[in-house]
XYZ file of C-alpha atoms in Angstrom:
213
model
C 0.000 0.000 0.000
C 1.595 3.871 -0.883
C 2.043 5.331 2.474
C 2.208 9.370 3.196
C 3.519 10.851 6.713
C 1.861 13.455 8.468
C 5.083 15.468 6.983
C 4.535 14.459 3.431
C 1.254 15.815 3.413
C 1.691 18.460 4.617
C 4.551 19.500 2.473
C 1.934 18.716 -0.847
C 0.758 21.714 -2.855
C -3.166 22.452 -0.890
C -4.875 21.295 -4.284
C -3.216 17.512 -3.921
C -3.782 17.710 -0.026
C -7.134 18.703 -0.293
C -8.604 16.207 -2.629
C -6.395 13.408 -0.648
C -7.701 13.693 2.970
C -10.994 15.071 1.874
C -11.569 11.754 -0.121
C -9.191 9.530 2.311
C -12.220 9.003 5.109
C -14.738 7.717 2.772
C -18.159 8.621 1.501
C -20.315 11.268 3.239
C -23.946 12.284 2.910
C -24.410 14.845 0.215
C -27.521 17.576 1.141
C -28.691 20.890 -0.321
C -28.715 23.351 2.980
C -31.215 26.550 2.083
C -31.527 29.654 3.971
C -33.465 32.595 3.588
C -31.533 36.222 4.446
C -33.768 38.819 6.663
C -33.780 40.278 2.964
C -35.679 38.029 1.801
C -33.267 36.300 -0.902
C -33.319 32.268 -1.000
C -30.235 30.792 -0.626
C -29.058 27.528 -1.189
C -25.681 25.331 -0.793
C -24.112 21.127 -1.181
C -23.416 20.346 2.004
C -21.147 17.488 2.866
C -20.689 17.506 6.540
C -24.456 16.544 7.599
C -24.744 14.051 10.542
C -27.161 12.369 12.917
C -26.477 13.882 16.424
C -29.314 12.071 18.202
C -33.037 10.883 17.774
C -34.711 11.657 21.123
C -34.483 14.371 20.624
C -33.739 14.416 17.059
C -31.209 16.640 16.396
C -28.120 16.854 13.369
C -25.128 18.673 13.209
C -22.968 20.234 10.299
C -19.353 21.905 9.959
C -19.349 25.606 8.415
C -15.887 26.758 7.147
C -13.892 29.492 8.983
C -15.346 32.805 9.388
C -12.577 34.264 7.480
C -14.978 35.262 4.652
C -18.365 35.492 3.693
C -20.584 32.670 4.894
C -24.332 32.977 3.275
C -25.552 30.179 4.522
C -24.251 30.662 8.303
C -25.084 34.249 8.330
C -29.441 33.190 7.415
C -28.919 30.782 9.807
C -28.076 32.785 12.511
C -30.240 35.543 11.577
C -33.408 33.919 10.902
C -32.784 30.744 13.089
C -34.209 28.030 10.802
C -33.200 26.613 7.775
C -34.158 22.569 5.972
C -32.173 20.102 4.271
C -32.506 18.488 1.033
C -31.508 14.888 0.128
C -29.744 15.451 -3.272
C -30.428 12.635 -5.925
C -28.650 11.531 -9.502
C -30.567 13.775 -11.607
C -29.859 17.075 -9.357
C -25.758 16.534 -8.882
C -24.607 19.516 -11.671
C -26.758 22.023 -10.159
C -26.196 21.005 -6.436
C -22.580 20.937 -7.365
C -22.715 24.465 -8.853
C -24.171 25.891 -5.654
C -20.455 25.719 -4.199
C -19.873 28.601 -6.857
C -18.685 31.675 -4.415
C -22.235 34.267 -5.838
C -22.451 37.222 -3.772
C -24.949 37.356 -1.286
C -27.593 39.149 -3.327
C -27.911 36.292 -5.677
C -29.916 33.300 -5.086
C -28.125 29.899 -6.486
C -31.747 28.986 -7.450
C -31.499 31.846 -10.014
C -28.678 29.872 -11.298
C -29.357 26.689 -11.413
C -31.696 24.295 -12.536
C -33.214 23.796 -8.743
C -36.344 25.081 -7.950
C -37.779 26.690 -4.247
C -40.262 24.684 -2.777
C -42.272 26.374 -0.025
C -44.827 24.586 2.665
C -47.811 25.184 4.436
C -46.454 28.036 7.629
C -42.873 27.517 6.520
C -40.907 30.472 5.160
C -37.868 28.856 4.571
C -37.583 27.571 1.109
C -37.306 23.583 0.892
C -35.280 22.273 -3.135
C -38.355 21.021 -4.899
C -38.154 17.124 -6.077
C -35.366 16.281 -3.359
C -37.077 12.725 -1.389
C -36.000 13.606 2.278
C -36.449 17.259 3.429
C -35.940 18.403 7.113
C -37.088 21.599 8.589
C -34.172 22.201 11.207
C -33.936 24.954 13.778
C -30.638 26.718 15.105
C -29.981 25.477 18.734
C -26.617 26.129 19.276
C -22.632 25.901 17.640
C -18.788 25.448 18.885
C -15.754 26.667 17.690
C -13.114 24.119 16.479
C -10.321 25.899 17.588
C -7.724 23.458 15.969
C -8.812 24.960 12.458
C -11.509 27.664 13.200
C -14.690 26.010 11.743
C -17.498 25.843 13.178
C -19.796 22.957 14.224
C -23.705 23.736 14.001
C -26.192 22.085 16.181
C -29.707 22.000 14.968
C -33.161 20.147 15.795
C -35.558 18.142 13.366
C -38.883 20.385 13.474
C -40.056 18.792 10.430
C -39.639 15.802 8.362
C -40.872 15.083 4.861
C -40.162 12.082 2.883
C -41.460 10.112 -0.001
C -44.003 7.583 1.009
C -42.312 4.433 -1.273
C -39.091 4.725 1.147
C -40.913 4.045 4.668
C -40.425 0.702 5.806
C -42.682 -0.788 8.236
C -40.451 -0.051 11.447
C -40.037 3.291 9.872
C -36.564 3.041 8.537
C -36.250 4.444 5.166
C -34.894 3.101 1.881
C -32.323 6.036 0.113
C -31.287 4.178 -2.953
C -35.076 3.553 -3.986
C -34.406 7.315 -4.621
C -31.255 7.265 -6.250
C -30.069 9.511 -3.137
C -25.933 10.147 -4.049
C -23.351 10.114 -1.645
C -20.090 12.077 -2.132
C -16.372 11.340 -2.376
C -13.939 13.752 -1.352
C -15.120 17.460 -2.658
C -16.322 16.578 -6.339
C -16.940 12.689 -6.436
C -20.483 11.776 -6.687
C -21.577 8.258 -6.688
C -24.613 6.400 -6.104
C -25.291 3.780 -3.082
C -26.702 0.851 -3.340
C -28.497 -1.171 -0.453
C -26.713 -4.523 0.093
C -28.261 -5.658 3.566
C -29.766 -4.728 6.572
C -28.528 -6.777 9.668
C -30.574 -6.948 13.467
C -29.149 -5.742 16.211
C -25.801 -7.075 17.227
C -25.596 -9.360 20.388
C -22.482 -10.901 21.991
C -21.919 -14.391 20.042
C -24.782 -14.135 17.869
C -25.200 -14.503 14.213
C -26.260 -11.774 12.843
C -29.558 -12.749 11.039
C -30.896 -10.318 7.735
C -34.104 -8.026 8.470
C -34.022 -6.829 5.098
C -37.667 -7.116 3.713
C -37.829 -8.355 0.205
């Protein structure tokens, strides 16, 4: 196996570096974060950092980038408190991938691209129409990562909305019947596909499939 040292990489130009590590830990979820600025302008952005925090209550987290510059999406957030987040699937990845294009603040990526605002009943944040999972999160609290200045987000689950053909009947839900793409480093898109689902693991136990057919 080709081995690099903390030193070598380090020592790489950032370009090399950056694609490395970012692809080295393996495939992360890939969402559409959208805001709305006390303006009023929709904004939306491909997340990569999305994860499950905790169920009761149901909370996720995120990582924003340093401060350093402009940060749409973190500014909204903290503004207006509330934002949702958008499963991304095969037939959205050009246009969620051009949402990482640096627009200034009074332009909404949905002007841009070929995603389109989706608004719901007593919800003024806009949801990315035709995305299967959509969560309706609200800003509870964040922490500085001191070691490289980003920041991690802390949000609840107000809301859920899913397609009905993913739900299971113990309520776990299906992503590839939805062709719901996973990400690879920064620019790596690829598309999961379900090989199992395994019960609960007990000391010297089999493992038996739950996986209904």
């Amino acid at each position: 196996m080709i081995n690099f040292s903390k030193e070598a990489i380090n020592e790489m130009e950032s370009i090399t570096r950056l694609n490395l590590i970012n692809s080295c830990t393996g495939y992360k979820s890939a969402n559409l974060i959208a805001t709305k600025s006390k303006d009023g302008i929709s904004n939306v952005a491909i997340f990569s950092s999305i994860t499950h925090i905790g169920s009761n209550p149901p909370m996720i987290s995120f990582i924003t980038r340093p401060l350093s510059v402009k940060r749409d999406t973190y500014t909204n957030i903290k503004e207006i408190g509330f934002f949702t987040v958008n499963h991304i699937t095969e037939n959205m990845v050009a246009d969620a991938h051009h949402t990482s294009a640096n627009y200034d603040e009074s332009i909404s990526e949905f002007d841009k691209t070929n995603l389109i605002e989706e608004y719901k009943e007593s919800i003024l944040i806009p949801f990315v129409k035709g995305s299967p999972v959509q969560l309706y999160c609200k800003y509870l609290n964040e922490y500085h990562i001191k070691e490289n200045d980003t920041i991690h987000i802390i949000a609840s689950i107000e809301n859920l909305f899913f397609e009905e053909e993913l739900l299971h009947k113990d309520h776990w839900l299906q992503l590839d019947k939805a062709n719901v793409i996973a990400i690879n480093g920064l620019d790596g898109y690829a598309l999961p596909k379900l090989i199992d689902r395994l019960e609960y693991a007990r000391p010297n136990i089999k493992e038996k499939s739950i996986l209904e057919k």
